[in-house]
XYZ file of C-alpha atoms in Angstrom:
162
model
C 5.281 -11.331 5.425
C 4.872 -15.152 4.492
C 8.072 -15.054 3.063
C 9.833 -12.158 4.910
C 9.646 -8.543 4.865
C 11.112 -6.728 2.041
C 10.977 -2.996 1.327
C 11.942 -1.005 3.996
C 12.412 -3.390 6.642
C 14.806 -5.890 5.093
C 14.042 -8.999 7.239
C 13.422 -12.522 5.645
C 13.183 -13.674 9.011
C 10.103 -12.550 9.479
C 6.717 -14.431 9.220
C 2.807 -13.474 8.676
C 0.688 -12.601 11.548
C -2.997 -12.061 12.118
C -3.425 -10.437 15.597
C -6.134 -9.983 17.631
C -8.260 -12.700 16.211
C -11.277 -13.833 18.483
C -13.637 -16.640 18.457
C -16.231 -14.037 16.668
C -13.120 -13.695 13.667
C -14.850 -14.199 10.597
C -14.059 -14.171 6.932
C -14.796 -10.934 6.243
C -12.342 -9.952 9.045
C -9.528 -11.837 7.255
C -10.464 -10.322 3.747
C -10.258 -6.674 5.234
C -7.216 -7.309 7.655
C -5.406 -8.471 4.236
C -6.429 -5.159 2.258
C -5.799 -3.111 5.410
C -2.276 -4.579 4.881
C -2.271 -3.536 1.473
C -2.874 -0.117 2.498
C -0.101 0.155 5.720
C 2.509 -1.335 3.371
C 2.011 1.393 0.340
C 1.935 3.881 2.859
C 5.270 2.473 4.302
C 6.806 2.896 1.101
C 5.097 6.233 0.073
C 6.763 7.819 3.165
C 9.921 6.515 2.382
C 9.977 8.055 -0.829
C 8.766 11.482 0.932
C 11.188 11.406 3.067
C 14.121 10.659 0.680
C 13.123 13.237 -1.836
C 11.934 16.319 0.294
C 8.850 16.158 -1.972
C 5.359 15.400 -0.839
C 3.084 13.035 -2.785
C -0.745 15.278 -3.833
C -2.090 12.383 -4.477
C -1.693 8.463 -5.363
C -3.036 7.163 -8.539
C -3.662 3.443 -8.376
C -4.281 0.394 -10.592
C -4.556 -3.009 -11.488
C -6.859 -5.309 -9.972
C -6.683 -4.748 -6.036
C -7.642 -1.039 -7.248
C -11.094 -2.484 -7.958
C -11.796 -2.504 -4.346
C -13.773 0.659 -3.301
C -12.749 -0.412 0.543
C -9.304 -0.351 -0.253
C -8.870 2.751 -2.307
C -10.813 4.555 0.759
C -9.032 3.078 3.273
C -5.509 3.995 1.160
C -6.477 7.441 1.001
C -7.328 7.269 4.700
C -3.935 6.161 6.149
C -2.191 8.065 3.851
C -4.212 11.183 3.903
C -4.094 12.475 0.308
C -6.524 11.568 -2.282
C -6.493 8.416 -4.384
C -7.313 8.647 -7.700
C -8.342 5.485 -9.787
C -8.587 5.667 -13.425
C -10.774 4.573 -16.218
C -8.721 1.839 -17.409
C -6.958 -0.444 -14.612
C -4.651 -2.149 -16.298
C -2.065 0.634 -16.077
C 1.004 -1.314 -16.400
C 0.052 -2.687 -20.036
C -1.233 1.103 -20.559
C 1.945 2.649 -19.824
C 3.901 -0.410 -21.650
C 1.707 0.630 -24.994
C 2.176 4.589 -24.494
C 6.145 4.246 -23.796
C 6.300 1.783 -26.874
C 3.470 4.587 -29.147
C 6.247 7.296 -27.954
C 9.404 5.372 -29.229
C 7.629 4.996 -32.844
C 6.528 8.247 -32.823
C 3.109 8.023 -32.750
C 2.649 10.308 -29.502
C 5.549 13.267 -29.319
C 6.105 13.515 -25.618
C 5.101 11.741 -22.507
C 2.512 15.050 -21.754
C 1.318 14.353 -24.854
C 0.019 10.530 -23.593
C -0.513 11.845 -19.713
C -3.573 13.729 -21.239
C -5.046 10.670 -22.296
C -5.019 9.318 -18.779
C -8.991 9.019 -17.483
C -10.029 9.220 -14.135
C -12.982 7.362 -12.659
C -13.063 8.162 -9.229
C -11.571 9.997 -6.759
C -11.246 8.743 -3.137
C -10.813 11.766 -0.534
C -9.330 10.903 3.042
C -12.298 11.113 5.959
C -10.661 9.606 8.566
C -9.525 11.375 11.703
C -6.061 12.231 12.215
C -6.169 10.761 15.532
C -7.389 7.747 14.365
C -4.865 7.858 11.669
C -1.923 7.875 13.580
C -3.630 5.307 16.135
C -3.598 2.552 13.232
C -0.441 3.239 12.428
C 0.945 2.860 15.669
C -0.884 -0.592 15.509
C 0.733 -1.544 12.087
C 4.247 -0.197 13.138
C 4.125 -2.474 16.388
C 2.559 -5.682 14.115
C 5.920 -5.495 11.886
C 7.986 -5.221 15.206
C 6.546 -8.758 16.205
C 6.735 -9.949 12.887
C 10.213 -9.394 12.699
C 12.645 -12.295 13.158
C 9.616 -14.577 14.180
C 11.162 -17.948 12.711
C 14.954 -17.102 14.522
C 13.507 -16.349 17.874
C 14.282 -12.636 17.569
C 10.879 -11.410 17.628
C 9.927 -9.019 20.082
C 9.139 -9.974 23.286
C 10.675 -13.799 22.555
C 12.148 -15.612 25.024
C 16.129 -16.555 24.763
C 15.054 -20.170 24.640
C 12.766 -19.588 21.876
């Protein structure tokens, strides 16, 4: 939230927060917190999409550089409570564009044909107990509320005089 919160929260006055640090906090803790934040934000977007469509996502297929991180993929699976599937070919955006172009010029017949070309590298299954997931998501929701309105004094718990 260094430039505000976007999708779902829409607050340009929100700011990034690092909550719960102590003198014992190390670089590794900050890296982990960053990876967890990616998973939490993805959770929020996936749940909003499911709520809007009435369809439950059976698995999340990931790609790109961040998907190379095993911790992120496992934590994402745990937070969503569904499998996260990583492809063999990580640059899925470029691959998707190539598939679309190939269909357009007649190299492949349709999306079903190119879908069969997608190959799984690794599947991450959720292992986190439901009670832990709910507690972590509750902490995330509280952190998001704290970030909202940060630079205008509208943050949760802010005093009237800023």
